[in-house]
Coordinates of C-alpha atoms in Angstrom, one line a residue:
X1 CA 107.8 -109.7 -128.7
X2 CA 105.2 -112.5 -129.9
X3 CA 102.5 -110.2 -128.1
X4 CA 102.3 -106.7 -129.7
X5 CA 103.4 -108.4 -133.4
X6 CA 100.3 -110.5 -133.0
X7 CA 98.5 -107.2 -132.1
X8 CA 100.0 -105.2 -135.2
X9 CA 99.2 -108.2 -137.6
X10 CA 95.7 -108.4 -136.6
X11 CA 95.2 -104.5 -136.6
X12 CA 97.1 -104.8 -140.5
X13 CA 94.6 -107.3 -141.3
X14 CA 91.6 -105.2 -140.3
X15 CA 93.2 -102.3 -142.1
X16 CA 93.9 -103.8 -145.0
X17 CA 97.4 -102.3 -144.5
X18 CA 99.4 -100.0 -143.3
X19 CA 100.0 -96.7 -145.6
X20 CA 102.2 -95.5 -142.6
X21 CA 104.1 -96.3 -139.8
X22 CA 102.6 -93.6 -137.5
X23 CA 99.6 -96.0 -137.6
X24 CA 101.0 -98.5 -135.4
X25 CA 100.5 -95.5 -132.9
X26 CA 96.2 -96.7 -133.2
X27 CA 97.4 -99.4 -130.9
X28 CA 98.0 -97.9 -128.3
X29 CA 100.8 -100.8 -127.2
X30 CA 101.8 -99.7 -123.3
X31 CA 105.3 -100.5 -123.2
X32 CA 106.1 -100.0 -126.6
X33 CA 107.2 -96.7 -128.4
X34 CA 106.7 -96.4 -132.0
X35 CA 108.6 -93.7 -132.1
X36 CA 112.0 -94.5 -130.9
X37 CA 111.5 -97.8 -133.2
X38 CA 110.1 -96.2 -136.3
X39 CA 113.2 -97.3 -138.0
X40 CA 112.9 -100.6 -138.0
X41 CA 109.4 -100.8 -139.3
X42 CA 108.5 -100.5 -143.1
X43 CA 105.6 -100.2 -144.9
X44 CA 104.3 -100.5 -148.6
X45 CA 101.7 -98.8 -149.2
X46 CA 101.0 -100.4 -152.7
X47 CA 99.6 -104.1 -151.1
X48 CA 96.8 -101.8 -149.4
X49 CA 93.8 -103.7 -149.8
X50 CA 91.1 -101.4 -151.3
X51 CA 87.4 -102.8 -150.7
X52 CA 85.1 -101.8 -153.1
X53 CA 82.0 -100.1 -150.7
X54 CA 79.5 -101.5 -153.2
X55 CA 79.9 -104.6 -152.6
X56 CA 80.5 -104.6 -149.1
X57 CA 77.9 -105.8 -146.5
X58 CA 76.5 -103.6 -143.7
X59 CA 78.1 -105.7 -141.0
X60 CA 81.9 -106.3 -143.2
X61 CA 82.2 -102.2 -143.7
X62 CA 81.3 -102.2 -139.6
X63 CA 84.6 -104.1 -139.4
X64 CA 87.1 -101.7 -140.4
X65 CA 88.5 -100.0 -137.5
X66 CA 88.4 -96.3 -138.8
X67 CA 84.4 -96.2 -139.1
X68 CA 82.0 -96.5 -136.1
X69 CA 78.4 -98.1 -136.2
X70 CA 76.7 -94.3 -136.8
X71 CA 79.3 -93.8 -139.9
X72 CA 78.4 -97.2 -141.6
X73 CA 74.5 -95.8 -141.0
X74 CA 75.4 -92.6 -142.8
X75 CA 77.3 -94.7 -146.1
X76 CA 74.3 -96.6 -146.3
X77 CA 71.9 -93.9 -146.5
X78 CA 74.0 -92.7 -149.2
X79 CA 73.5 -95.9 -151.0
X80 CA 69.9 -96.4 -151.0
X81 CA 70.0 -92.6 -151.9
X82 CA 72.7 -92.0 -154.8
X83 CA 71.9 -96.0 -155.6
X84 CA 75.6 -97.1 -155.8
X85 CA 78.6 -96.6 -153.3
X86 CA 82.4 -95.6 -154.0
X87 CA 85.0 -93.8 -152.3
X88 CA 84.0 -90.6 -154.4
X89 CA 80.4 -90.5 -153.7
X90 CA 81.3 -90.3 -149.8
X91 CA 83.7 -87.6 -150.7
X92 CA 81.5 -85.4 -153.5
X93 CA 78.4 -85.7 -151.1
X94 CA 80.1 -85.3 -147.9
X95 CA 78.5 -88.2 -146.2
X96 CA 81.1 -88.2 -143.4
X97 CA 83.2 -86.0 -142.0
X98 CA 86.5 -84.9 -144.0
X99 CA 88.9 -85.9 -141.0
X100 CA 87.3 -89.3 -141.7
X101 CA 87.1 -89.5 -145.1
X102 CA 91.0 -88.8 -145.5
X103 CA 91.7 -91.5 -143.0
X104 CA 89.4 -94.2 -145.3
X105 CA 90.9 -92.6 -148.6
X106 CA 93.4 -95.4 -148.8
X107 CA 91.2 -98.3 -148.3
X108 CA 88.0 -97.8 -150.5
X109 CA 87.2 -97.6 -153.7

């Protein structure tokens, strides 16, 4: 209904897409089972947004809904200290934790 597409368009948007449909488990809709209606979802993976994390404010990379308040700390700390900020930075420093960094993979550059 009207209710949980609202909910999965405004979780998209915060995203910057979906990569699977799994994800619409992160909602955590009540009454609705992704699984028995997996079918009739789709995604494309190739209109992911990818932010670039150098450019990105404190309080926008706060926004996305895979990285807490304590993980934004740690990516900034890796700024000031390696002096710029990508995808591969996080990863060849390990400035967060690997479960989080694959989850982020897809939207950062």
């Amino acid at each position: 209904g009207p209710y949980y597409a609202s909910k999965i368009i405004k979780y998209r948007q915060r995203l910057g897409g979906f990569y699977a449909v799994r994800q619409l488990k992160e909602l955590k809709m009540n009454h609705f089972n992704v699984d028995s209606c997996a079918g009739v979802f789709t995604v494309d993976p190739s209109k992911i947004v990818k932010y670039r994390l150098d450019t990105m404010s404190f309080k926008a990379i706060l926004k996305h809904p895979y990285l807490e308040y304590e993980d934004v700390q740690m990516i900034y700390n890796a700024k000031r200290k390696y002096g710029h900020l990508s995808y591969a930075v996080l990863e060849e420093h390990k400035v967060l934790a690997p479960h989080k960094l694959k989850k982020m993979k897809p939207y950062f550059q």
